[in-house]
JSON list of C-alpha atoms in Angstrom, two decimals:
[
{"chain": "A", "resi": 1, "resn": "MET", "atom": "CA", "xyz": [12.94, -9.99, -23.20]},
{"chain": "A", "resi": 2, "resn": "THR", "atom": "CA", "xyz": [10.15, -8.23, -25.08]},
{"chain": "A", "resi": 3, "resn": "GLU", "atom": "CA", "xyz": [8.17, -11.52, -25.48]},
{"chain": "A", "resi": 4, "resn": "ALA", "atom": "CA", "xyz": [8.55, -12.27, -21.77]},
{"chain": "A", "resi": 5, "resn": "LEU", "atom": "CA", "xyz": [7.44, -8.77, -20.79]},
{"chain": "A", "resi": 6, "resn": "PRO", "atom": "CA", "xyz": [3.82, -9.65, -20.09]},
{"chain": "A", "resi": 7, "resn": "LEU", "atom": "CA", "xyz": [4.85, -12.56, -17.92]},
{"chain": "A", "resi": 8, "resn": "VAL", "atom": "CA", "xyz": [7.34, -10.44, -15.99]},
{"chain": "A", "resi": 9, "resn": "HIS", "atom": "CA", "xyz": [4.64, -7.85, -15.56]},
{"chain": "A", "resi": 10, "resn": "LEU", "atom": "CA", "xyz": [2.17, -10.37, -14.30]},
{"chain": "A", "resi": 11, "resn": "ALA", "atom": "CA", "xyz": [4.66, -11.71, -11.79]},
{"chain": "A", "resi": 12, "resn": "LEU", "atom": "CA", "xyz": [5.29, -8.20, -10.46]},
{"chain": "A", "resi": 13, "resn": "VAL", "atom": "CA", "xyz": [1.61, -7.19, -10.17]},
{"chain": "A", "resi": 14, "resn": "ALA", "atom": "CA", "xyz": [0.71, -10.61, -8.67]},
{"chain": "A", "resi": 15, "resn": "ALA", "atom": "CA", "xyz": [3.53, -10.29, -6.06]},
{"chain": "A", "resi": 16, "resn": "TYR", "atom": "CA", "xyz": [2.29, -6.75, -5.16]},
{"chain": "A", "resi": 17, "resn": "GLY", "atom": "CA", "xyz": [-1.31, -7.92, -5.14]},
{"chain": "A", "resi": 18, "resn": "GLY", "atom": "CA", "xyz": [-0.54, -10.72, -2.66]},
{"chain": "A", "resi": 19, "resn": "LEU", "atom": "CA", "xyz": [1.47, -8.35, -0.48]},
{"chain": "A", "resi": 20, "resn": "GLN", "atom": "CA", "xyz": [-1.42, -5.84, -0.59]},
{"chain": "A", "resi": 21, "resn": "TRP", "atom": "CA", "xyz": [-3.99, -8.43, 0.43]},
{"chain": "A", "resi": 22, "resn": "THR", "atom": "CA", "xyz": [-1.76, -9.58, 3.29]},
{"chain": "A", "resi": 23, "resn": "VAL", "atom": "CA", "xyz": [-1.31, -6.08, 4.52]},
{"chain": "A", "resi": 24, "resn": "ARG", "atom": "CA", "xyz": [-5.07, -5.33, 4.30]},
{"chain": "A", "resi": 25, "resn": "VAL", "atom": "CA", "xyz": [-6.30, -8.50, 5.85]},
{"chain": "A", "resi": 26, "resn": "LEU", "atom": "CA", "xyz": [-3.51, -9.31, 8.34]},
{"chain": "A", "resi": 27, "resn": "VAL", "atom": "CA", "xyz": [-1.27, -6.42, 9.15]},
{"chain": "A", "resi": 28, "resn": "TYR", "atom": "CA", "xyz": [-3.41, -3.26, 9.25]},
{"chain": "A", "resi": 29, "resn": "PRO", "atom": "CA", "xyz": [-6.20, -4.76, 11.40]},
{"chain": "A", "resi": 30, "resn": "GLN", "atom": "CA", "xyz": [-3.58, -5.70, 13.98]},
{"chain": "A", "resi": 31, "resn": "PHE", "atom": "CA", "xyz": [-2.55, -2.06, 14.44]},
{"chain": "A", "resi": 32, "resn": "ALA", "atom": "CA", "xyz": [-5.56, -1.52, 16.67]},
{"chain": "A", "resi": 33, "resn": "THR", "atom": "CA", "xyz": [-4.29, -4.23, 19.08]},
{"chain": "A", "resi": 34, "resn": "VAL", "atom": "CA", "xyz": [-0.84, -2.63, 19.71]},
{"chain": "A", "resi": 35, "resn": "PRO", "atom": "CA", "xyz": [-0.53, -0.97, 23.13]},
{"chain": "A", "resi": 36, "resn": "ALA", "atom": "CA", "xyz": [-0.56, 2.84, 22.76]},
{"chain": "A", "resi": 37, "resn": "ASP", "atom": "CA", "xyz": [2.91, 3.30, 24.28]},
{"chain": "A", "resi": 38, "resn": "ALA", "atom": "CA", "xyz": [4.41, 0.78, 21.81]},
{"chain": "A", "resi": 39, "resn": "PHE", "atom": "CA", "xyz": [2.54, 1.85, 18.73]},
{"chain": "A", "resi": 40, "resn": "PRO", "atom": "CA", "xyz": [4.93, 4.55, 17.32]},
{"chain": "A", "resi": 41, "resn": "GLU", "atom": "CA", "xyz": [7.81, 2.10, 17.40]},
{"chain": "A", "resi": 42, "resn": "VAL", "atom": "CA", "xyz": [5.78, -0.80, 15.90]},
{"chain": "A", "resi": 43, "resn": "HIS", "atom": "CA", "xyz": [4.46, 1.54, 13.22]},
{"chain": "A", "resi": 44, "resn": "ALA", "atom": "CA", "xyz": [7.92, 2.91, 12.36]},
{"chain": "A", "resi": 45, "resn": "ARG", "atom": "CA", "xyz": [9.31, -0.59, 12.08]},
{"chain": "A", "resi": 46, "resn": "HIS", "atom": "CA", "xyz": [6.40, -1.59, 9.90]},
{"chain": "A", "resi": 47, "resn": "SER", "atom": "CA", "xyz": [6.87, 1.37, 7.61]},
{"chain": "A", "resi": 48, "resn": "ARG", "atom": "CA", "xyz": [10.64, 0.84, 7.33]},
{"chain": "A", "resi": 49, "resn": "LEU", "atom": "CA", "xyz": [10.30, -2.93, 6.50]},
{"chain": "A", "resi": 50, "resn": "ILE", "atom": "CA", "xyz": [7.34, -2.72, 4.23]},
{"chain": "A", "resi": 51, "resn": "SER", "atom": "CA", "xyz": [9.01, -0.10, 2.07]},
{"chain": "A", "resi": 52, "resn": "ARG", "atom": "CA", "xyz": [11.76, -2.59, 1.35]},
{"chain": "A", "resi": 53, "resn": "LEU", "atom": "CA", "xyz": [9.12, -4.74, -0.37]},
{"chain": "A", "resi": 54, "resn": "VAL", "atom": "CA", "xyz": [6.78, -2.15, -1.82]},
{"chain": "A", "resi": 55, "resn": "GLY", "atom": "CA", "xyz": [9.45, 0.10, -3.33]},
{"chain": "A", "resi": 56, "resn": "PRO", "atom": "CA", "xyz": [11.01, -2.47, -5.64]},
{"chain": "A", "resi": 57, "resn": "LEU", "atom": "CA", "xyz": [7.56, -3.83, -6.61]},
{"chain": "A", "resi": 58, "resn": "PHE", "atom": "CA", "xyz": [6.25, -0.38, -7.47]},
{"chain": "A", "resi": 59, "resn": "ALA", "atom": "CA", "xyz": [9.48, 0.39, -9.44]},
{"chain": "A", "resi": 60, "resn": "GLY", "atom": "CA", "xyz": [9.23, -2.94, -11.32]},
{"chain": "A", "resi": 61, "resn": "GLN", "atom": "CA", "xyz": [5.56, -2.38, -12.13]},
{"chain": "A", "resi": 62, "resn": "ALA", "atom": "CA", "xyz": [6.25, 1.18, -13.33]},
{"chain": "A", "resi": 63, "resn": "VAL", "atom": "CA", "xyz": [8.97, -0.07, -15.67]},
{"chain": "A", "resi": 64, "resn": "THR", "atom": "CA", "xyz": [7.00, -2.99, -17.14]},
{"chain": "A", "resi": 65, "resn": "THR", "atom": "CA", "xyz": [3.83, -0.84, -17.41]},
{"chain": "A", "resi": 66, "resn": "GLY", "atom": "CA", "xyz": [5.71, 1.95, -19.18]},
{"chain": "A", "resi": 67, "resn": "TRP", "atom": "CA", "xyz": [7.38, -0.58, -21.47]},
{"chain": "A", "resi": 68, "resn": "LEU", "atom": "CA", "xyz": [3.97, -2.13, -22.33]},
{"chain": "A", "resi": 69, "resn": "LEU", "atom": "CA", "xyz": [2.57, 1.31, -23.12]},
{"chain": "A", "resi": 70, "resn": "ILE", "atom": "CA", "xyz": [5.53, 2.51, -25.15]},
{"chain": "A", "resi": 71, "resn": "ALA", "atom": "CA", "xyz": [6.89, -0.58, -26.88]},
{"chain": "A", "resi": 72, "resn": "PRO", "atom": "CA", "xyz": [4.54, -3.60, -26.41]},
{"chain": "A", "resi": 73, "resn": "PRO", "atom": "CA", "xyz": [5.45, -6.95, -27.90]},
{"chain": "A", "resi": 74, "resn": "SER", "atom": "CA", "xyz": [3.94, -7.56, -31.31]},
{"chain": "A", "resi": 75, "resn": "GLY", "atom": "CA", "xyz": [0.26, -8.52, -31.18]},
{"chain": "A", "resi": 76, "resn": "THR", "atom": "CA", "xyz": [-0.19, -7.23, -27.59]},
{"chain": "A", "resi": 77, "resn": "PRO", "atom": "CA", "xyz": [-3.96, -6.28, -27.12]},
{"chain": "A", "resi": 78, "resn": "TRP", "atom": "CA", "xyz": [-4.42, -2.65, -26.06]},
{"chain": "A", "resi": 79, "resn": "PRO", "atom": "CA", "xyz": [-7.35, -3.09, -23.59]},
{"chain": "A", "resi": 80, "resn": "PRO", "atom": "CA", "xyz": [-5.51, -5.06, -20.92]},
{"chain": "A", "resi": 81, "resn": "VAL", "atom": "CA", "xyz": [-2.47, -2.80, -21.23]},
{"chain": "A", "resi": 82, "resn": "ALA", "atom": "CA", "xyz": [-4.68, 0.27, -20.71]},
{"chain": "A", "resi": 83, "resn": "LEU", "atom": "CA", "xyz": [-6.44, -1.38, -17.74]},
{"chain": "A", "resi": 84, "resn": "THR", "atom": "CA", "xyz": [-3.15, -2.40, -16.04]},
{"chain": "A", "resi": 85, "resn": "ALA", "atom": "CA", "xyz": [-1.88, 1.14, -16.48]},
{"chain": "A", "resi": 86, "resn": "VAL", "atom": "CA", "xyz": [-5.01, 2.62, -14.95]},
{"chain": "A", "resi": 87, "resn": "ALA", "atom": "CA", "xyz": [-4.93, 0.09, -12.06]},
{"chain": "A", "resi": 88, "resn": "LEU", "atom": "CA", "xyz": [-1.29, 0.92, -11.24]},
{"chain": "A", "resi": 89, "resn": "ALA", "atom": "CA", "xyz": [-2.03, 4.65, -11.39]},
{"chain": "A", "resi": 90, "resn": "GLY", "atom": "CA", "xyz": [-4.90, 4.05, -8.98]},
{"chain": "A", "resi": 91, "resn": "VAL", "atom": "CA", "xyz": [-2.59, 2.08, -6.55]},
{"chain": "A", "resi": 92, "resn": "LEU", "atom": "CA", "xyz": [0.06, 4.79, -6.77]},
{"chain": "A", "resi": 93, "resn": "LEU", "atom": "CA", "xyz": [-2.36, 7.68, -6.30]},
{"chain": "A", "resi": 94, "resn": "LEU", "atom": "CA", "xyz": [-4.13, 5.99, -3.35]},
{"chain": "A", "resi": 95, "resn": "THR", "atom": "CA", "xyz": [-0.70, 5.34, -1.80]},
{"chain": "A", "resi": 96, "resn": "ALA", "atom": "CA", "xyz": [0.61, 8.83, -2.31]},
{"chain": "A", "resi": 97, "resn": "LEU", "atom": "CA", "xyz": [-2.54, 10.84, -1.54]},
{"chain": "A", "resi": 98, "resn": "GLY", "atom": "CA", "xyz": [-4.22, 8.51, 0.94]},
{"chain": "A", "resi": 99, "resn": "ALA", "atom": "CA", "xyz": [-2.04, 5.89, 2.65]},
{"chain": "A", "resi": 100, "resn": "VAL", "atom": "CA", "xyz": [1.20, 7.89, 3.05]},
{"chain": "A", "resi": 101, "resn": "PRO", "atom": "CA", "xyz": [-0.45, 10.99, 4.77]},
{"chain": "A", "resi": 102, "resn": "LEU", "atom": "CA", "xyz": [-2.45, 8.64, 7.02]},
{"chain": "A", "resi": 103, "resn": "HIS", "atom": "CA", "xyz": [0.73, 6.76, 7.92]},
{"chain": "A", "resi": 104, "resn": "ARG", "atom": "CA", "xyz": [2.37, 10.08, 8.81]},
{"chain": "A", "resi": 105, "resn": "GLN", "atom": "CA", "xyz": [-0.44, 10.75, 11.25]},
{"chain": "A", "resi": 106, "resn": "LEU", "atom": "CA", "xyz": [-0.25, 7.22, 12.69]},
{"chain": "A", "resi": 107, "resn": "GLY", "atom": "CA", "xyz": [3.50, 7.71, 13.15]},
{"chain": "A", "resi": 108, "resn": "ARG", "atom": "CA", "xyz": [2.75, 10.30, 15.84]},
{"chain": "A", "resi": 109, "resn": "GLY", "atom": "CA", "xyz": [0.53, 7.76, 17.68]},
{"chain": "A", "resi": 110, "resn": "PHE", "atom": "CA", "xyz": [-2.46, 5.51, 17.19]},
{"chain": "A", "resi": 111, "resn": "SER", "atom": "CA", "xyz": [-5.79, 7.12, 16.34]},
{"chain": "A", "resi": 112, "resn": "ALA", "atom": "CA", "xyz": [-8.86, 4.95, 15.82]},
{"chain": "A", "resi": 113, "resn": "ASP", "atom": "CA", "xyz": [-10.27, 7.50, 13.34]},
{"chain": "A", "resi": 114, "resn": "VAL", "atom": "CA", "xyz": [-7.08, 7.61, 11.25]},
{"chain": "A", "resi": 115, "resn": "HIS", "atom": "CA", "xyz": [-6.83, 3.81, 11.44]},
{"chain": "A", "resi": 116, "resn": "ARG", "atom": "CA", "xyz": [-10.45, 3.54, 10.02]},
{"chain": "A", "resi": 117, "resn": "ARG", "atom": "CA", "xyz": [-9.54, 5.89, 7.22]},
{"chain": "A", "resi": 118, "resn": "LEU", "atom": "CA", "xyz": [-6.34, 3.92, 6.48]},
{"chain": "A", "resi": 119, "resn": "LEU", "atom": "CA", "xyz": [-8.41, 0.73, 6.23]},
{"chain": "A", "resi": 120, "resn": "ARG", "atom": "CA", "xyz": [-10.85, 2.43, 3.79]},
{"chain": "A", "resi": 121, "resn": "VAL", "atom": "CA", "xyz": [-8.01, 3.67, 1.61]},
{"chain": "A", "resi": 122, "resn": "ASP", "atom": "CA", "xyz": [-6.30, 0.31, 1.79]},
{"chain": "A", "resi": 123, "resn": "THR", "atom": "CA", "xyz": [-9.49, -1.48, 0.71]},
{"chain": "A", "resi": 124, "resn": "ALA", "atom": "CA", "xyz": [-9.56, 0.62, -2.42]},
{"chain": "A", "resi": 125, "resn": "ARG", "atom": "CA", "xyz": [-5.84, 0.08, -2.97]},
{"chain": "A", "resi": 126, "resn": "THR", "atom": "CA", "xyz": [-6.44, -3.71, -2.56]},
{"chain": "A", "resi": 127, "resn": "ALA", "atom": "CA", "xyz": [-9.21, -3.55, -5.13]},
{"chain": "A", "resi": 128, "resn": "ALA", "atom": "CA", "xyz": [-6.99, -1.63, -7.60]},
{"chain": "A", "resi": 129, "resn": "ALA", "atom": "CA", "xyz": [-4.15, -4.13, -7.03]},
{"chain": "A", "resi": 130, "resn": "THR", "atom": "CA", "xyz": [-6.55, -6.99, -7.64]},
{"chain": "A", "resi": 131, "resn": "GLY", "atom": "CA", "xyz": [-7.79, -5.33, -10.82]},
{"chain": "A", "resi": 132, "resn": "ASN", "atom": "CA", "xyz": [-4.24, -5.07, -11.95]},
{"chain": "A", "resi": 133, "resn": "VAL", "atom": "CA", "xyz": [-3.67, -8.78, -11.41]},
{"chain": "A", "resi": 134, "resn": "LEU", "atom": "CA", "xyz": [-6.72, -9.51, -13.43]},
{"chain": "A", "resi": 135, "resn": "ALA", "atom": "CA", "xyz": [-5.72, -7.12, -16.27]},
{"chain": "A", "resi": 136, "resn": "ALA", "atom": "CA", "xyz": [-2.19, -8.55, -16.35]},
{"chain": "A", "resi": 137, "resn": "GLY", "atom": "CA", "xyz": [-3.65, -12.10, -16.34]},
{"chain": "A", "resi": 138, "resn": "TRP", "atom": "CA", "xyz": [-5.87, -11.11, -19.33]},
{"chain": "A", "resi": 139, "resn": "LEU", "atom": "CA", "xyz": [-2.79, -9.64, -21.12]},
{"chain": "A", "resi": 140, "resn": "VAL", "atom": "CA", "xyz": [-0.93, -13.04, -20.63]},
{"chain": "A", "resi": 141, "resn": "LEU", "atom": "CA", "xyz": [-3.79, -15.49, -21.24]},
{"chain": "A", "resi": 142, "resn": "GLY", "atom": "CA", "xyz": [-5.62, -13.48, -23.94]}
]
């Protein structure tokens, strides 16, 4: 498994990166079009369903990133490992300190200001996820 670790890591970060782009470009912009009376229910459903995808992807990335940091396969270059770890840390921090609190606010009802702030945080999160895909690609391809 150790030799396949970079490929597994790339698959996980690419899956999350694709999901993140989909959420940023397709899902979050549509929040503004949901009728106010339906928004709390739509938002709650989104939060419940997206966590079923994001949770395992975050856990998988945390495991493979930790493994790459602690016991990388022989000959693994350090720079892409460090970059992928920083990118994942950025995604997780932006999620925990930015997106989650904003989602809590939106859970009480739609607010254009909170939605704008969520889009800004999510743009940064998408950039970090994209950087992670690039770092993991560098790790695999050299």
